[in-house]
Every structure is written in structure tokens, then in C-alpha cells.
Coordinates of N, CA and C in Angstrom, one line a residue:
X689 N 24.4 4.1 11.5 CA 23.2 3.9 10.7 C 22.0 4.6 11.3
X690 N 21.1 5.0 10.4 CA 19.8 5.6 10.9 C 18.7 4.6 10.6
X691 N 18.0 4.2 11.6 CA 16.9 3.2 11.5 C 15.7 3.9 10.8
X692 N 15.1 3.1 9.9 CA 13.9 3.5 9.2 C 12.7 2.7 9.6
X693 N 11.7 3.3 10.2 CA 10.5 2.5 10.6 C 9.3 3.1 9.9
X694 N 8.4 2.3 9.5 CA 7.1 2.7 9.0 C 6.1 2.6 10.1
X695 N 5.5 3.7 10.4 CA 4.6 3.8 11.6 C 3.2 3.2 11.2
X696 N 2.6 3.7 10.1 CA 1.2 3.2 9.8 C 1.0 3.3 8.3
X697 N 0.0 2.6 7.9 CA -0.3 2.6 6.4 C -1.8 2.7 6.3
X698 N -2.2 3.7 5.5 CA -3.6 3.9 5.1 C -3.8 3.8 3.6
X699 N -4.6 2.8 3.2 CA -4.9 2.7 1.7 C -6.2 3.4 1.4
X700 N -6.1 4.5 0.6 CA -7.2 5.3 0.3 C -8.1 4.7 -0.8
X701 N -7.5 3.9 -1.6 CA -8.2 3.3 -2.7 C -7.3 2.5 -3.6
X702 N -7.9 1.5 -4.3 CA -7.1 0.6 -5.1 C -7.8 0.7 -6.5
X703 N -7.0 1.1 -7.5 CA -7.6 1.1 -8.9 C -7.1 0.0 -9.7
X704 N -7.5 0.0 -11.0 CA -7.1 -1.1 -11.9 C -7.1 -0.6 -13.3
X705 N -7.1 -1.5 -14.3 CA -6.9 -2.9 -14.1 C -5.5 -3.3 -14.4
X706 N -4.9 -4.3 -13.7 CA -5.2 -4.7 -12.3 C -4.4 -3.8 -11.4
X707 N -4.5 -4.0 -10.1 CA -3.6 -3.2 -9.2 C -3.4 -4.1 -8.0
X708 N -2.3 -4.9 -8.0 CA -2.0 -5.8 -6.9 C -1.0 -5.1 -6.0
X709 N -1.0 -5.4 -4.7 CA -0.1 -4.8 -3.7 C 0.9 -5.8 -3.3
X710 N 2.2 -5.4 -3.4 CA 3.2 -6.3 -2.9 C 3.0 -6.4 -1.4
X711 N 3.5 -7.5 -0.8 CA 3.4 -7.8 0.7 C 3.9 -6.6 1.5
X712 N 5.0 -5.9 1.1 CA 5.5 -4.9 1.9 C 4.7 -3.6 1.9
X713 N 3.6 -3.6 1.0 CA 2.8 -2.3 1.0 C 2.1 -2.1 2.3
X714 N 1.7 -3.1 3.0 CA 1.0 -3.0 4.3 C 1.9 -3.1 5.5
X715 N 3.2 -3.4 5.2 CA 4.1 -3.7 6.3 C 4.4 -2.4 7.2
X716 N 4.3 -2.6 8.5 CA 4.6 -1.5 9.5 C 5.7 -2.1 10.4
X717 N 6.6 -1.2 10.8 CA 7.7 -1.5 11.7 C 9.0 -1.2 11.1
X718 N 10.0 -2.0 11.5 CA 11.4 -1.7 11.1 C 11.6 -2.1 9.6
X719 N 12.0 -1.2 8.8 CA 12.2 -1.4 7.3 C 13.7 -1.7 7.0
X720 N 14.6 -1.1 7.8 CA 16.0 -1.2 7.5 C 16.8 -0.1 8.1
X721 N 18.1 0.0 7.8 CA 18.9 1.1 8.3 C 19.7 1.6 7.2
X722 N 19.9 2.9 7.2 CA 20.7 3.6 6.1 C 21.9 4.3 6.7
X723 N 22.9 4.4 5.8 CA 24.1 5.1 6.2 C 24.6 6.0 5.1
X724 N 24.8 7.3 5.4 CA 25.2 8.2 4.3 C 26.7 8.4 4.3
X725 N 27.3 8.2 3.2 CA 28.7 8.4 3.0 C 28.9 9.8 2.4
X726 N 29.1 10.8 3.2 CA 29.2 12.2 2.7 C 30.4 12.5 1.8
X727 N 31.5 11.7 1.9 CA 32.6 11.8 1.1 C 32.4 11.3 -0.3
X728 N 31.8 10.1 -0.4 CA 31.5 9.5 -1.7 C 30.2 10.0 -2.2
X729 N 29.4 10.7 -1.4 CA 28.1 11.2 -1.8 C 27.1 10.1 -2.3
X730 N 27.1 9.0 -1.4 CA 26.3 7.9 -1.7 C 25.6 7.5 -0.4
X731 N 24.5 6.8 -0.5 CA 23.7 6.3 0.6 C 23.7 4.7 0.6
X732 N 24.1 4.1 1.6 CA 24.0 2.6 1.7 C 23.0 2.2 2.8
X733 N 22.6 1.0 2.7 CA 21.7 0.5 3.8 C 21.6 -1.0 3.8
X734 N 20.9 -1.4 4.9 CA 20.7 -2.9 5.1 C 19.2 -3.1 5.3
X735 N 18.6 -3.9 4.4 CA 17.2 -4.2 4.5 C 16.9 -5.0 5.8
X736 N 15.7 -4.9 6.3 CA 15.3 -5.7 7.4 C 15.4 -7.2 7.1
X737 N 16.0 -8.0 7.9 CA 16.1 -9.4 7.7 C 17.4 -9.7 6.9
X738 N 18.2 -8.7 6.5 CA 19.4 -9.0 5.7 C 20.6 -8.5 6.6
X739 N 21.8 -9.0 6.2 CA 23.0 -8.7 6.9 C 24.0 -7.9 6.0
X740 N 23.9 -8.0 4.7 CA 24.8 -7.4 3.8 C 24.4 -6.0 3.4
X741 N 25.3 -5.1 3.4 CA 25.0 -3.7 3.0 C 24.9 -3.6 1.5
X742 N 24.0 -2.7 1.1 CA 23.9 -2.5 -0.4 C 23.7 -1.0 -0.7
X743 N 23.9 -0.6 -1.9 CA 23.8 0.8 -2.3 C 22.4 1.1 -2.5
X744 N 21.9 2.2 -1.8 CA 20.6 2.7 -2.0 C 20.6 3.8 -3.1
X745 N 21.4 4.9 -2.9 CA 21.4 6.0 -3.8 C 22.8 6.4 -4.1
X746 N 23.0 6.8 -5.4 CA 24.3 7.3 -5.8 C 24.1 8.7 -6.3
X747 N 24.5 9.7 -5.6 CA 24.3 11.1 -5.9 C 25.4 11.7 -6.8
X748 N 26.2 10.8 -7.5 CA 27.3 11.3 -8.4 C 27.0 11.0 -9.8
X749 N 25.8 10.4 -10.1 CA 25.5 10.0 -11.4 C 25.4 11.1 -12.4
X750 N 25.8 10.8 -13.7 CA 25.7 11.8 -14.8 C 24.6 11.3 -15.8
X751 N 24.3 12.2 -16.7 CA 23.3 11.8 -17.7 C 23.8 10.6 -18.5
X752 N 22.9 9.6 -18.7 CA 23.3 8.4 -19.5 C 23.8 7.3 -18.6
X753 N 24.1 7.5 -17.4 CA 24.6 6.5 -16.5 C 23.5 5.7 -15.9
X754 N 23.7 4.4 -15.6 CA 22.7 3.5 -15.1 C 22.5 3.7 -13.7
X755 N 21.2 3.6 -13.3 CA 20.8 3.8 -11.9 C 20.9 2.4 -11.2
X756 N 21.5 2.4 -10.0 CA 21.6 1.2 -9.3 C 21.0 1.4 -7.9
X757 N 21.1 0.4 -7.1 CA 20.5 0.6 -5.7 C 19.1 0.0 -5.7
X758 N 18.1 0.8 -5.6 CA 16.7 0.3 -5.5 C 16.0 0.1 -6.8
X759 N 16.7 0.1 -7.9 CA 16.1 -0.2 -9.2 C 15.8 -1.7 -9.2
X760 N 14.8 -2.1 -9.9 CA 14.4 -3.6 -9.9 C 13.9 -4.0 -11.2
X761 N 14.4 -5.1 -11.7 CA 13.9 -5.7 -12.9 C 14.5 -5.3 -14.2
X762 N 15.1 -4.1 -14.4 CA 15.6 -3.7 -15.7 C 16.6 -2.6 -15.5
X763 N 17.2 -2.2 -16.5 CA 18.2 -1.1 -16.5 C 17.6 0.2 -16.8
X764 N 17.8 1.2 -15.9 CA 17.3 2.5 -16.1 C 18.4 3.5 -16.1
X765 N 18.4 4.5 -16.9 CA 19.5 5.5 -17.0 C 19.0 6.9 -16.8
X766 N 19.9 7.7 -16.3 CA 19.6 9.1 -16.0 C 19.3 9.9 -17.4
X767 N 18.2 10.5 -17.5 CA 17.8 11.2 -18.7 C 18.0 12.7 -18.5
X768 N 18.1 13.2 -17.3 CA 18.2 14.7 -17.1 C 18.5 15.0 -15.7
X769 N 19.2 16.1 -15.4 CA 19.5 16.6 -14.1 C 19.1 18.0 -13.9
X770 N 18.4 18.3 -12.8 CA 18.1 19.7 -12.5 C 18.2 19.8 -11.0
X771 N 17.5 20.8 -10.4 CA 17.6 21.0 -8.9 C 16.2 21.4 -8.4
X772 N 16.0 21.2 -7.1 CA 14.7 21.6 -6.5 C 15.0 22.2 -5.1
X773 N 14.1 23.1 -4.7 CA 14.3 23.8 -3.4 C 13.8 22.9 -2.3
X774 N 14.7 22.6 -1.3 CA 14.4 21.7 -0.2 C 14.9 22.5 1.1
X775 N 13.9 22.9 1.9 CA 14.2 23.5 3.2 C 15.2 24.7 3.0
X776 N 15.0 25.5 2.0 CA 15.8 26.7 1.8 C 17.0 26.5 1.0
X777 N 17.3 25.3 0.6 CA 18.5 25.1 -0.2 C 18.2 24.2 -1.4
X778 N 19.0 24.4 -2.5 CA 18.7 23.6 -3.7 C 19.4 22.2 -3.6
X779 N 18.7 21.2 -4.0 CA 19.2 19.8 -4.0 C 19.1 19.3 -5.5
X780 N 20.1 18.5 -5.9 CA 20.0 17.9 -7.2 C 18.9 17.0 -7.4
X781 N 18.3 16.9 -8.6 CA 17.3 16.0 -8.9 C 17.6 15.3 -10.2
X782 N 17.6 13.9 -10.2 CA 17.9 13.1 -11.3 C 16.6 12.5 -11.9
X783 N 16.4 12.7 -13.2 CA 15.2 12.2 -13.9 C 15.6 11.0 -14.7
X784 N 14.6 10.0 -14.7 CA 14.9 8.8 -15.5 C 13.5 8.2 -15.9
X785 N 13.5 7.3 -16.9 CA 12.3 6.6 -17.3 C 12.3 5.2 -16.8
X786 N 11.3 4.9 -16.0 CA 11.2 3.5 -15.5 C 10.8 2.6 -16.6
X787 N 10.9 1.3 -16.3 CA 10.5 0.3 -17.3 C 9.0 0.1 -17.4
X788 N 8.3 0.4 -16.2 CA 6.8 0.0 -16.2 C 6.0 1.2 -15.7
X789 N 6.6 2.2 -15.0 CA 5.8 3.2 -14.3 C 5.9 4.6 -15.0
X790 N 6.6 4.7 -16.1 CA 6.8 6.0 -16.7 C 7.9 6.8 -16.1
X791 N 7.8 8.2 -16.1 CA 8.9 9.0 -15.6 C 9.1 8.9 -14.1
X792 N 10.3 8.9 -13.6 CA 10.6 8.9 -12.2 C 11.7 9.9 -11.9
X793 N 11.9 10.1 -10.6 CA 13.1 11.0 -10.2 C 13.6 10.6 -8.9
X794 N 14.8 11.1 -8.6 CA 15.5 10.9 -7.3 C 16.0 12.3 -6.9
X795 N 15.7 12.7 -5.6 CA 16.2 14.0 -5.1 C 17.2 13.7 -4.0
X796 N 18.3 14.4 -4.1 CA 19.4 14.3 -3.1 C 18.9 14.5 -1.7
X797 N 19.1 13.5 -0.8 CA 18.7 13.6 0.6 C 17.3 13.4 0.8
X798 N 16.4 13.2 -0.2 CA 15.0 13.0 0.0 C 14.5 11.6 -0.4
X799 N 15.1 11.1 -1.5 CA 14.7 9.8 -2.0 C 14.0 9.9 -3.3
X800 N 13.2 8.9 -3.7 CA 12.6 8.9 -5.0 C 11.2 9.4 -5.0
X801 N 10.6 9.5 -6.1 CA 9.1 9.9 -6.2 C 8.2 8.8 -5.6
X802 N 8.8 7.6 -5.4 CA 8.0 6.6 -4.7 C 8.2 6.6 -3.2
X803 N 9.2 7.2 -2.7 CA 9.4 7.2 -1.2 C 10.9 7.1 -0.9
X804 N 11.2 7.2 0.4 CA 12.5 7.2 0.9 C 13.3 5.9 0.6
X805 N 12.7 4.8 0.9 CA 13.4 3.5 0.6 C 12.5 2.6 -0.2
X806 N 11.6 3.1 -1.0 CA 10.7 2.3 -1.8 C 11.5 2.0 -3.1
X807 N 11.1 0.9 -3.8 CA 11.7 0.6 -5.1 C 11.4 1.6 -6.1
X808 N 12.3 1.8 -7.0 CA 12.1 2.9 -8.1 C 11.1 2.4 -9.1
X809 N 11.0 1.1 -9.3 CA 10.1 0.6 -10.4 C 9.6 -0.7 -9.9
X810 N 8.3 -1.0 -10.2 CA 7.6 -2.2 -9.9 C 7.3 -3.0 -11.1
X811 N 7.0 -4.3 -10.9 CA 6.6 -5.1 -12.1 C 5.2 -4.7 -12.6
X812 N 4.9 -5.1 -13.8 CA 3.6 -4.7 -14.4 C 2.4 -5.2 -13.5
X813 N 1.4 -4.4 -13.3 CA 0.2 -4.8 -12.6 C 0.3 -4.5 -11.1
X814 N 1.4 -4.1 -10.6 CA 1.5 -3.9 -9.2 C 1.4 -2.4 -8.9
X815 N 0.7 -2.1 -7.8 CA 0.5 -0.7 -7.4 C 1.8 -0.1 -6.9
X816 N 2.0 1.2 -7.1 CA 3.1 1.9 -6.6 C 2.7 3.1 -5.7
X817 N 3.5 3.5 -4.8 CA 3.1 4.6 -3.9 C 3.7 5.9 -4.5
X818 N 3.4 7.0 -3.8 CA 3.9 8.3 -4.2 C 4.4 9.0 -3.0
X819 N 5.6 9.6 -3.1 CA 6.1 10.5 -2.1 C 5.3 11.7 -2.0
X820 N 4.7 12.0 -0.8 CA 3.8 13.2 -0.6 C 4.7 14.3 -0.1
X821 N 5.4 14.1 1.0 CA 6.3 15.2 1.5 C 7.3 14.6 2.5
X822 N 8.3 15.4 2.8 CA 9.2 15.1 3.9 C 9.1 16.2 4.9
X823 N 9.0 15.9 6.2 CA 8.8 16.9 7.2 C 9.4 16.4 8.5
X824 N 9.6 17.4 9.4 CA 10.0 17.0 10.8 C 8.8 17.5 11.7
X825 N 9.1 17.6 13.0 CA 8.0 18.1 13.9 C 7.6 19.5 13.6
X826 N 8.5 20.3 13.0 CA 8.2 21.7 12.9 C 7.6 22.2 11.6
X827 N 8.1 21.6 10.5 CA 7.7 22.1 9.2 C 8.0 21.1 8.1
X828 N 7.4 21.3 6.9 CA 7.6 20.5 5.8 C 8.9 20.9 5.1
X829 N 9.8 20.0 4.8 CA 11.0 20.3 4.0 C 10.8 20.3 2.5
X830 N 9.9 19.4 2.1 CA 9.7 19.2 0.7 C 8.3 18.6 0.5
X831 N 7.5 19.2 -0.5 CA 6.2 18.7 -0.8 C 6.2 18.4 -2.3
X832 N 5.8 17.2 -2.7 CA 5.9 16.8 -4.1 C 4.8 17.3 -4.9
X833 N 3.7 17.6 -4.3 CA 2.5 18.0 -5.1 C 1.6 16.8 -5.5
X834 N 2.0 15.6 -5.1 CA 1.2 14.4 -5.4 C -0.1 14.5 -4.6
X835 N -1.3 14.1 -5.2 CA -2.5 14.2 -4.5 C -2.6 13.2 -3.3
X836 N -3.2 13.7 -2.2 CA -3.3 12.9 -1.0 C -4.4 13.4 -0.1
X837 N -5.3 12.6 0.4 CA -6.3 13.0 1.3 C -5.8 13.7 2.6
X838 N -4.6 13.2 3.0 CA -4.0 13.7 4.3 C -3.1 14.8 4.1
X839 N -2.7 15.1 2.8 CA -1.7 16.2 2.6 C -0.4 15.8 3.3
X840 N 0.2 16.9 3.9 CA 1.5 16.7 4.5 C 1.3 16.6 6.0
X841 N 0.2 16.0 6.5 CA 0.0 15.8 7.9 C 0.2 14.4 8.3
X842 N 0.6 14.1 9.5 CA 0.7 12.8 10.0 C -0.7 12.2 10.0
X843 N -0.8 10.9 9.6 CA -2.1 10.2 9.4 C -2.9 10.3 10.7
X844 N -2.2 10.1 11.9 CA -2.9 10.1 13.2 C -3.5 11.4 13.5
X845 N -2.9 12.5 12.9 CA -3.4 13.9 13.2 C -4.8 14.1 12.6
X846 N -5.3 13.2 11.7 CA -6.6 13.3 11.1 C -7.6 12.4 11.8
X847 N -7.2 11.8 12.9 CA -8.1 11.0 13.7 C -8.6 11.8 14.9
X848 N -9.9 12.3 14.9 CA -10.3 13.3 15.9 C -10.5 12.7 17.2
X849 N -10.9 11.4 17.3 CA -11.2 10.8 18.6 C -10.0 10.3 19.3
X850 N -9.7 10.7 20.5 CA -8.6 10.2 21.3 C -9.0 9.0 22.0
X851 N -8.4 7.9 21.6 CA -8.7 6.6 22.3 C -8.1 6.6 23.7
X852 N -8.9 6.1 24.7 CA -8.4 6.1 26.0 C -7.2 5.3 26.2
X853 N -6.9 4.4 25.3 CA -5.6 3.6 25.4 C -4.4 4.5 25.3
X854 N -4.6 5.6 24.6 CA -3.5 6.6 24.5 C -3.1 7.2 25.8
X855 N -4.0 7.2 26.8 CA -3.7 7.7 28.1 C -3.1 6.7 29.0
X856 N -2.7 5.5 28.5 CA -2.3 4.4 29.3 C -0.9 4.7 29.9
X857 N -0.6 3.9 30.9 CA 0.7 4.0 31.6 C 1.1 2.6 32.1
X858 N 2.5 2.4 32.2 CA 3.0 1.2 32.7 C 3.5 1.4 34.2
X859 N 3.2 0.4 35.0 CA 3.7 0.4 36.4 C 4.1 -1.0 36.8
X860 N 5.3 -1.2 37.3 CA 6.4 -0.2 37.3 C 7.1 -0.1 35.9
X861 N 7.8 0.9 35.7 CA 8.6 1.1 34.5 C 9.8 2.1 34.8
X862 N 11.0 1.5 34.9 CA 11.5 0.2 34.5 C 11.0 -0.9 35.4
X863 N 11.1 -2.2 34.8 CA 10.6 -3.3 35.6 C 11.6 -4.5 35.5
X864 N 11.5 -5.4 36.4 CA 12.5 -6.5 36.4 C 11.8 -7.8 36.0
X865 N 10.6 -8.1 36.4 CA 10.0 -9.4 36.1 C 8.6 -9.2 35.5
X866 N 7.8 -8.3 36.1 CA 6.4 -8.2 35.6 C 6.0 -6.7 35.7
X867 N 5.3 -6.2 34.7 CA 4.8 -4.9 34.7 C 3.3 -4.9 34.2
X868 N 2.6 -3.8 34.5 CA 1.1 -3.8 34.2 C 0.8 -2.5 33.4
X869 N 0.1 -2.7 32.3 CA -0.4 -1.6 31.5 C -1.8 -1.3 32.0
X870 N -2.0 -0.1 32.4 CA -3.3 0.4 33.0 C -3.9 1.4 32.1
X871 N -5.2 1.1 31.6 CA -5.9 2.1 30.8 C -7.3 1.6 30.6
X872 N -8.2 2.5 30.2 CA -9.5 2.1 29.8 C -9.5 1.6 28.4
X873 N -10.5 0.7 28.1 CA -10.7 0.3 26.7 C -9.7 -0.7 26.1
X874 N -9.1 -1.5 27.0 CA -8.2 -2.5 26.5 C -8.8 -3.8 25.9
X875 N -10.1 -3.9 26.1 CA -10.8 -5.0 25.5 C -10.7 -5.1 24.0
X876 N -10.3 -6.2 23.5 CA -10.1 -6.4 22.0 C -8.8 -5.8 21.5
X877 N -7.9 -5.4 22.4 CA -6.6 -4.8 22.0 C -5.6 -5.9 21.9
X878 N -4.7 -5.8 20.9 CA -3.5 -6.7 20.8 C -2.2 -5.9 21.0
X879 N -1.2 -6.5 21.5 CA 0.1 -5.8 21.8 C 1.2 -6.4 20.9
X880 N 2.1 -5.6 20.5 CA 3.3 -5.9 19.8 C 4.5 -5.3 20.5
X881 N 5.5 -6.2 20.7 CA 6.7 -5.7 21.4 C 7.9 -5.7 20.5
X882 N 8.6 -4.5 20.4 CA 9.8 -4.5 19.6 C 11.0 -4.0 20.4
X883 N 12.2 -4.5 20.0 CA 13.4 -4.1 20.7 C 14.0 -2.8 20.2
X884 N 15.2 -2.5 20.6 CA 15.8 -1.2 20.2 C 16.2 -1.2 18.7
X885 N 16.3 -2.4 18.1 CA 16.6 -2.5 16.7 C 15.4 -2.5 15.8
X886 N 14.2 -2.4 16.5 CA 13.0 -2.4 15.7 C 12.4 -3.8 15.4
X887 N 13.1 -4.8 15.9 CA 12.7 -6.2 15.7 C 11.5 -6.6 16.6
X888 N 10.5 -7.3 16.1 CA 9.5 -7.8 16.9 C 9.9 -9.0 17.7
X889 N 9.7 -9.0 19.0 CA 10.1 -10.1 19.9 C 8.9 -10.7 20.5
X890 N 9.0 -12.0 20.7 CA 7.9 -12.7 21.4 C 7.8 -12.4 22.9
X891 N 6.6 -12.3 23.5 CA 6.5 -12.0 24.9 C 5.1 -12.5 25.3
X892 N 4.9 -12.6 26.7 CA 3.7 -13.1 27.2 C 2.9 -12.0 27.9
X893 N 1.6 -11.8 27.6 CA 0.8 -10.9 28.3 C -0.6 -11.4 28.5
X894 N -1.3 -10.9 29.5 CA -2.6 -11.4 29.8 C -3.4 -10.3 30.4
X895 N -4.7 -10.4 30.3 CA -5.6 -9.4 30.9 C -6.5 -8.8 29.8
X896 N -7.4 -7.9 30.3 CA -8.3 -7.2 29.4 C -9.0 -6.1 30.2
X897 N -9.8 -5.3 29.6 CA -10.6 -4.3 30.3 C -9.8 -3.1 30.6
X898 N -9.3 -3.0 31.8 CA -8.5 -1.9 32.3 C -7.0 -2.1 32.5
X899 N -6.6 -3.4 32.4 CA -5.2 -3.6 32.6 C -4.7 -4.8 31.8
X900 N -3.4 -4.8 31.4 CA -2.8 -6.0 30.8 C -1.5 -6.2 31.6
X901 N -1.2 -7.4 32.0 CA 0.0 -7.7 32.7 C 1.0 -8.3 31.7
X902 N 2.3 -7.8 31.7 CA 3.3 -8.3 30.8 C 4.4 -9.0 31.6
X903 N 4.8 -10.2 31.2 CA 5.9 -10.9 31.8 C 7.2 -10.7 31.1
X904 N 8.3 -10.6 31.8 CA 9.6 -10.5 31.1 C 9.9 -11.6 30.2
X905 N 9.6 -12.8 30.7 CA 9.7 -14.1 29.9 C 11.1 -14.3 29.3
X906 N 12.1 -14.0 30.1 CA 13.5 -14.2 29.7 C 14.1 -13.2 28.7
X907 N 13.4 -12.1 28.5 CA 13.9 -11.0 27.7 C 15.1 -10.4 28.3
X908 N 16.1 -10.0 27.5 CA 17.3 -9.3 28.1 C 17.0 -7.9 28.5
X909 N 17.8 -7.3 29.4 CA 17.5 -6.0 29.8 C 17.7 -5.0 28.6
X910 N 17.1 -3.8 28.7 CA 17.2 -2.9 27.6 C 15.9 -2.1 27.4
X911 N 15.9 -1.3 26.3 CA 14.7 -0.5 25.9 C 13.8 -1.3 24.9
X912 N 12.5 -1.2 25.2 CA 11.6 -1.9 24.3 C 10.4 -0.9 24.0
X913 N 9.6 -1.2 23.0 CA 8.4 -0.4 22.7 C 7.3 -1.3 22.5
X914 N 6.2 -1.0 23.2 CA 4.9 -1.7 23.1 C 3.9 -0.9 22.2
X915 N 3.5 -1.5 21.2 CA 2.5 -0.9 20.3 C 1.1 -1.6 20.5
X916 N 0.1 -0.8 20.7 CA -1.2 -1.3 21.0 C -2.1 -1.1 19.8
X917 N -2.8 -2.2 19.3 CA -3.6 -2.1 18.1 C -5.1 -2.4 18.6
X918 N -6.0 -1.6 18.0 CA -7.4 -1.9 18.2 C -8.2 -1.6 16.9
X919 N -9.0 -2.5 16.6 CA -9.9 -2.4 15.4 C -9.1 -2.0 14.1
X920 N -7.9 -2.7 14.0 CA -7.1 -2.6 12.8 C -6.2 -1.4 12.7
X921 N -6.1 -0.6 13.8 CA -5.2 0.6 13.8 C -4.4 0.7 15.0
X922 N -3.2 1.2 14.9 CA -2.3 1.5 16.1 C -2.9 2.7 16.8
X923 N -3.1 2.5 18.1 CA -3.7 3.6 18.9 C -2.7 4.1 20.0
X924 N -1.7 3.4 20.2 CA -0.7 3.9 21.3 C 0.6 3.2 21.1
X925 N 1.7 3.9 21.5 CA 3.0 3.3 21.6 C 3.7 3.8 22.9
X926 N 4.2 2.9 23.6 CA 4.8 3.2 24.9 C 6.2 2.5 25.0
X927 N 7.1 3.3 25.6 CA 8.4 2.7 25.9 C 8.5 2.0 27.2
X928 N 9.2 0.8 27.2 CA 9.4 0.0 28.4 C 10.9 -0.1 28.6
X929 N 11.3 -0.2 29.8 CA 12.7 -0.4 30.2 C 12.7 -1.7 31.1
X930 N 13.5 -2.7 30.6 CA 13.7 -3.9 31.5 C 15.1 -3.8 32.1
X931 N 15.2 -4.0 33.4 CA 16.5 -4.0 34.1 C 16.7 -5.3 34.8
X932 N 17.9 -5.6 35.1 CA 18.2 -6.8 35.7 C 18.0 -6.7 37.2
X933 N 17.7 -7.8 37.9 CA 17.4 -7.8 39.3 C 18.7 -7.4 40.1

């Protein structure tokens, strides 16, 4: 499986009437895990908090066949099939009419016009997102053309001021019982700890100003990530390793 994590969310504006946001619209962290069956040409996955695998995308559909997976609330069928250029090669694109949002599409290996693992259709009155682009560290593979203030750049790339917390470090790391996060500007910061599965785990920390001390608190050995939040935004992410005595 490939883990899917949402790093950050920026809401540029909310229109109406009305426009309500589902709870997952602001959710950051582990969203789920996906598995691609290259023989069957389908994508399966497990949502965060669930244990059963379900079908995300079926890349074998023909015109008139019903869309399954991330469809919600009604039956949608494929109305047309064409192709689009993605990273130098053509991928299939399936067009369909949603029940509430108008036309939609799915691109092989990319996801839908709403996003990689976003629902294809939402109930009346709820806001939907738009897929802006798919990229790696080097280049954009696909750009949808949907309007966005940030374009195909990472959101954090548009934040010009480097917070001193980003220059933080842990000592010791790896650690057995206690470690210390040392940095300027930790006043008012809050910390979130996630394990290698992307699950948030409870832990104990104390301090402010220039350091925060973290206790192991019975956590098993392994890799963890500490995310630091200040003034409503994530400003730093650091990996921690816990080892047994």
C-alpha cells in the first residue's frame, strides 16, 4: 500500500449560497492507503479508521457503465472516454455527469477532478474542491487548469518568512526515554506526534521559549514524526526515532 497524507489546507474563500464544508475539508494527516492492481487495472484502498479494503478507481469502465468507488449518493455512468497527456504519455480520461456538481472526470493514475481520493460528488449545498495539479519534487506531471492563487506550487513555498522553529533540532535523536526540541520561538507552539502509519498518538511534552522536552511515555520503539503548529499553521516537521534501552 501507498500511504496518503494531507499536509496542509488553505481556504482561499467560501462562496454561496450556501457553501458548507464537510469535516474532512480541513483534515490534515493520514487519509488512508491505496493499492494499485496493475493486472486488473483497478485501485483499491482503505480509508483512515477503517479496516476493510474498498474499490477507489476502476480503469476498465466503458461508456454507459456505472462508476463505483468514491461515488456517493447516486448512480453515475460514464458518458465519454478520451485521453490526456500526463508526463509525456497519454492516459485515459473518463467523463461523467455528477448528480449535484455537473460534469466530472477521472484520469488514469491521477484521480478525479476533485482530487486523488476525494469523493466524486457531494450532497447539495456542500463545497467541493478542485484538482490543481499533480507533481513531484522536480516537475508537474499534470495541470488541470483550475484557478488557484498558489498555482502548482506547494503552499509552504508561498510563505516568505522562515519561522525559526523550522531550524529546530532534537537532542538526543534517536532517544530512549527523553529528548529535547531546541529552537527559537516555541512560545505558543503546539506539537502533534504521529507514528509510521500516520496515526496521531498521545504523548507528554513540556516547556516553551527555546526548548520543549518530550517523554517517551510508554511509546513503542520505532519512527515517529513531530509536527509543530503556530498561529494556526504547520511550521515544521521533524522525524524522531525511539529505541529500546
